[in-house]
């Protein structure tokens, strides 16, 4: 299990607060109804640590990642998949909110503002983050909003604990850039709906752009024209939008991220593309096969590749590719995806390489 100091602090603090409320002689903590609501907000940093959260009926997890939601549910925690949209939760109704800070500013600000609204009088917000992620600054801004709280250092991480002492915040709400709304962006002549909270939300990825430029070349390798497409890890749907003019009988797009699913659906509607959009972890629930799978995988982090995710994306592609089908992956030129692909595909070829990105064509055609 990957150890995340910041996540771990929250778990330890929660366990500690449980033991404080444990009545003598009782095996499990006893809660009075007014402290029965604990909300844990978890993004991608929570996988797989979410499984260490003590399962308890008072804890509800909300995650914007499908894999985190599933991992939480597998330990009998109550978990909901959402782009941190809390509009259905009444104000002043939550006793405690725990949040391991995300990387993106607008989602952090959105969650902190909403936490203030959701907390009941004297309810508490606990946040944690690593020193090198700017956690101390966020904690200072949160203290300003709540009018109390400060950063406590635990090795490489900070913990901030805040109490809602007043019905209105003492400081200004943080700037969320209207986090929840989809907005129409325009980049390199393409219009698309997107929002903060998803990969490269307001730009076109250079690798994906390279992939689209080479679609005609890719199609020339098919003996019969493909009739179906899977956009694997679709984001806001750039690859689906860019291939909308190819006549196909069936299109599907899938992603792990709640914001991506919202944006993909909106773009399908905006462009009038008939596409089945599925929230999933690595397309695990899909069983129909596709003639064409396009993918800009999420695993090129720095100079390393996340080999487990690579393996899963490649395995999924093998499983969902029709016998006559072909897949096209774009990766940074230095990534040795081919070595992992050999155990899944008969044919692995470089369709193009511009020095920054390469396009790898995969198939099991006989
Ligand atoms: C490099 S982005 C590509 C996005 C989009 N296809 C494009 O070309 O702009 C990788 C995408 O994979 C998604 N992703 C990450 N982990 C995933 C998983 N386990 N299952 C499905 N999608 C995942 C991310 O949310 C992200 O949208």
PDB file of N, CA and C and ligand atoms in Angstrom, residues 67 199 205 208 231-239 254-257 260 280-283 296-298 300 309 312-313, ligand 1:
ATOM      1  N   UNK A  67     -12.555   4.807  -8.877  1.00  0.00           N
ATOM      2  CA  UNK A  67     -11.812   3.721  -8.213  1.00  0.00           C
ATOM      3  C   UNK A  67     -11.792   3.912  -6.694  1.00  0.00           C
ATOM      4  N   UNK A 199      -8.186  16.561 -16.059  1.00  0.00           N
ATOM      5  CA  UNK A 199      -6.863  16.645 -16.682  1.00  0.00           C
ATOM      6  C   UNK A 199      -6.807  17.757 -17.734  1.00  0.00           C
ATOM      7  N   UNK A 205      -4.201  18.657 -25.235  1.00  0.00           N
ATOM      8  CA  UNK A 205      -2.953  17.940 -24.954  1.00  0.00           C
ATOM      9  C   UNK A 205      -2.192  17.719 -26.268  1.00  0.00           C
ATOM     10  N   UNK A 208      -2.334  14.118 -27.534  1.00  0.00           N
ATOM     11  CA  UNK A 208      -3.644  13.769 -28.100  1.00  0.00           C
ATOM     12  C   UNK A 208      -3.823  14.414 -29.469  1.00  0.00           C
ATOM     13  N   UNK A 231     -13.219   5.445 -26.485  1.00  0.00           N
ATOM     14  CA  UNK A 231     -12.273   6.485 -26.043  1.00  0.00           C
ATOM     15  C   UNK A 231     -11.954   6.143 -24.583  1.00  0.00           C
ATOM     16  N   UNK A 232     -10.784   5.563 -24.371  1.00  0.00           N
ATOM     17  CA  UNK A 232     -10.418   5.021 -23.047  1.00  0.00           C
ATOM     18  C   UNK A 232      -9.665   6.080 -22.233  1.00  0.00           C
ATOM     19  N   UNK A 233     -10.275   6.552 -21.152  1.00  0.00           N
ATOM     20  CA  UNK A 233      -9.713   7.670 -20.374  1.00  0.00           C
ATOM     21  C   UNK A 233     -10.006   8.951 -21.150  1.00  0.00           C
ATOM     22  N   UNK A 234     -11.308   9.223 -21.348  1.00  0.00           N
ATOM     23  CA  UNK A 234     -11.741  10.226 -22.349  1.00  0.00           C
ATOM     24  C   UNK A 234     -11.509  11.677 -21.940  1.00  0.00           C
ATOM     25  N   UNK A 235     -11.322  11.966 -20.628  1.00  0.00           N
ATOM     26  CA  UNK A 235     -11.221  13.366 -20.212  1.00  0.00           C
ATOM     27  C   UNK A 235     -12.475  14.104 -20.659  1.00  0.00           C
ATOM     28  N   UNK A 236     -12.328  15.342 -21.151  1.00  0.00           N
ATOM     29  CA  UNK A 236     -13.526  16.073 -21.607  1.00  0.00           C
ATOM     30  C   UNK A 236     -13.979  15.609 -22.987  1.00  0.00           C
ATOM     31  N   UNK A 237     -13.212  14.698 -23.607  1.00  0.00           N
ATOM     32  CA  UNK A 237     -13.683  14.081 -24.854  1.00  0.00           C
ATOM     33  C   UNK A 237     -12.978  14.548 -26.110  1.00  0.00           C
ATOM     34  N   UNK A 238     -11.754  15.043 -25.973  1.00  0.00           N
ATOM     35  CA  UNK A 238     -11.045  15.591 -27.136  1.00  0.00           C
ATOM     36  C   UNK A 238     -10.957  14.575 -28.279  1.00  0.00           C
ATOM     37  N   UNK A 239     -10.625  13.324 -27.964  1.00  0.00           N
ATOM     38  CA  UNK A 239     -10.445  12.323 -29.024  1.00  0.00           C
ATOM     39  C   UNK A 239     -11.795  11.954 -29.656  1.00  0.00           C
ATOM     40  N   UNK A 254     -15.103   6.474 -21.690  1.00  0.00           N
ATOM     41  CA  UNK A 254     -15.113   6.157 -20.261  1.00  0.00           C
ATOM     42  C   UNK A 254     -13.964   6.848 -19.536  1.00  0.00           C
ATOM     43  N   UNK A 255     -14.202   7.192 -18.276  1.00  0.00           N
ATOM     44  CA  UNK A 255     -13.166   7.827 -17.466  1.00  0.00           C
ATOM     45  C   UNK A 255     -13.459   7.531 -15.995  1.00  0.00           C
ATOM     46  N   UNK A 256     -12.424   7.721 -15.181  1.00  0.00           N
ATOM     47  CA  UNK A 256     -12.474   7.467 -13.738  1.00  0.00           C
ATOM     48  C   UNK A 256     -12.889   8.718 -12.960  1.00  0.00           C
ATOM     49  N   UNK A 257     -12.862   9.863 -13.637  1.00  0.00           N
ATOM     50  CA  UNK A 257     -12.991  11.159 -12.977  1.00  0.00           C
ATOM     51  C   UNK A 257     -14.397  11.748 -13.201  1.00  0.00           C
ATOM     52  N   UNK A 260     -14.679  14.681 -15.613  1.00  0.00           N
ATOM     53  CA  UNK A 260     -14.498  14.256 -17.008  1.00  0.00           C
ATOM     54  C   UNK A 260     -15.808  13.710 -17.566  1.00  0.00           C
ATOM     55  N   UNK A 280     -16.097   4.739 -14.934  1.00  0.00           N
ATOM     56  CA  UNK A 280     -15.571   3.424 -14.579  1.00  0.00           C
ATOM     57  C   UNK A 280     -14.074   3.511 -14.297  1.00  0.00           C
ATOM     58  N   UNK A 281     -13.581   2.500 -13.609  1.00  0.00           N
ATOM     59  CA  UNK A 281     -12.139   2.380 -13.376  1.00  0.00           C
ATOM     60  C   UNK A 281     -11.582   1.459 -14.453  1.00  0.00           C
ATOM     61  N   UNK A 282     -10.863   2.036 -15.399  1.00  0.00           N
ATOM     62  CA  UNK A 282     -10.231   1.258 -16.467  1.00  0.00           C
ATOM     63  C   UNK A 282     -11.237   0.394 -17.221  1.00  0.00           C
ATOM     64  N   UNK A 283     -12.416   0.934 -17.475  1.00  0.00           N
ATOM     65  CA  UNK A 283     -13.451   0.265 -18.278  1.00  0.00           C
ATOM     66  C   UNK A 283     -13.785  -1.143 -17.784  1.00  0.00           C
ATOM     67  N   UNK A 296      -4.957   8.136 -24.657  1.00  0.00           N
ATOM     68  CA  UNK A 296      -3.798   8.883 -24.162  1.00  0.00           C
ATOM     69  C   UNK A 296      -3.755   8.547 -22.678  1.00  0.00           C
ATOM     70  N   UNK A 297      -3.001   7.506 -22.317  1.00  0.00           N
ATOM     71  CA  UNK A 297      -3.108   6.980 -20.953  1.00  0.00           C
ATOM     72  C   UNK A 297      -2.538   7.930 -19.906  1.00  0.00           C
ATOM     73  N   UNK A 298      -2.982   7.763 -18.657  1.00  0.00           N
ATOM     74  CA  UNK A 298      -2.565   8.688 -17.598  1.00  0.00           C
ATOM     75  C   UNK A 298      -1.247   8.318 -16.954  1.00  0.00           C
ATOM     76  N   UNK A 300       2.090   8.416 -17.786  1.00  0.00           N
ATOM     77  CA  UNK A 300       3.430   9.001 -17.900  1.00  0.00           C
ATOM     78  C   UNK A 300       3.612  10.110 -16.876  1.00  0.00           C
ATOM     79  N   UNK A 309      -0.855   0.645 -13.576  1.00  0.00           N
ATOM     80  CA  UNK A 309      -1.881   1.288 -14.397  1.00  0.00           C
ATOM     81  C   UNK A 309      -1.642   0.975 -15.879  1.00  0.00           C
ATOM     82  N   UNK A 312      -2.911  -2.425 -16.566  1.00  0.00           N
ATOM     83  CA  UNK A 312      -4.381  -2.482 -16.576  1.00  0.00           C
ATOM     84  C   UNK A 312      -4.967  -1.855 -17.837  1.00  0.00           C
ATOM     85  N   UNK A 313      -4.396  -0.732 -18.284  1.00  0.00           N
ATOM     86  CA  UNK A 313      -4.897  -0.101 -19.516  1.00  0.00           C
ATOM     87  C   UNK A 313      -4.664  -1.021 -20.718  1.00  0.00           C
TER      88      UNK A 313
HETATM   89  C1  LIG B   1      -3.793  11.997 -20.369  1.00  0.00           C
HETATM   90  S1  LIG B   1      -5.495  12.141 -19.960  1.00  0.00           S
HETATM   91  C2  LIG B   1      -6.252  12.021 -21.574  1.00  0.00           C
HETATM   92  C3  LIG B   1      -7.593  12.692 -21.640  1.00  0.00           C
HETATM   93  C4  LIG B   1      -8.226  12.747 -23.035  1.00  0.00           C
HETATM   94  N1  LIG B   1      -8.386  11.440 -23.621  1.00  0.00           N
HETATM   95  C5  LIG B   1      -7.399  13.625 -23.956  1.00  0.00           C
HETATM   96  O1  LIG B   1      -6.834  13.062 -24.893  1.00  0.00           O
HETATM   97  O2  LIG B   1      -7.340  14.841 -23.760  1.00  0.00           O
HETATM   98  C6  LIG B   1      -5.794  10.592 -19.202  1.00  0.00           C
HETATM   99  C7  LIG B   1      -7.220  10.368 -18.717  1.00  0.00           C
HETATM  100  O3  LIG B   1      -7.269   9.092 -18.080  1.00  0.00           O
HETATM  101  C8  LIG B   1      -8.175   9.172 -16.993  1.00  0.00           C
HETATM  102  N2  LIG B   1      -7.913   8.102 -16.046  1.00  0.00           N
HETATM  103  C9  LIG B   1      -6.985   8.057 -15.044  1.00  0.00           C
HETATM  104  N3  LIG B   1      -7.084   6.894 -14.381  1.00  0.00           N
HETATM  105  C10 LIG B   1      -8.080   6.204 -14.954  1.00  0.00           C
HETATM  106  C11 LIG B   1      -8.677   4.934 -14.697  1.00  0.00           C
HETATM  107  N4  LIG B   1      -8.237   4.168 -13.705  1.00  0.00           N
HETATM  108  N5  LIG B   1      -9.714   4.533 -15.483  1.00  0.00           N
HETATM  109  C12 LIG B   1     -10.161   5.329 -16.494  1.00  0.00           C
HETATM  110  N6  LIG B   1      -9.651   6.537 -16.771  1.00  0.00           N
HETATM  111  C13 LIG B   1      -8.629   6.964 -16.013  1.00  0.00           C
HETATM  112  C14 LIG B   1      -7.912  10.554 -16.419  1.00  0.00           C
HETATM  113  O4  LIG B   1      -8.993  10.996 -15.627  1.00  0.00           O
HETATM  114  C15 LIG B   1      -7.706  11.383 -17.690  1.00  0.00           C
HETATM  115  O5  LIG B   1      -8.919  11.950 -18.133  1.00  0.00           O
END
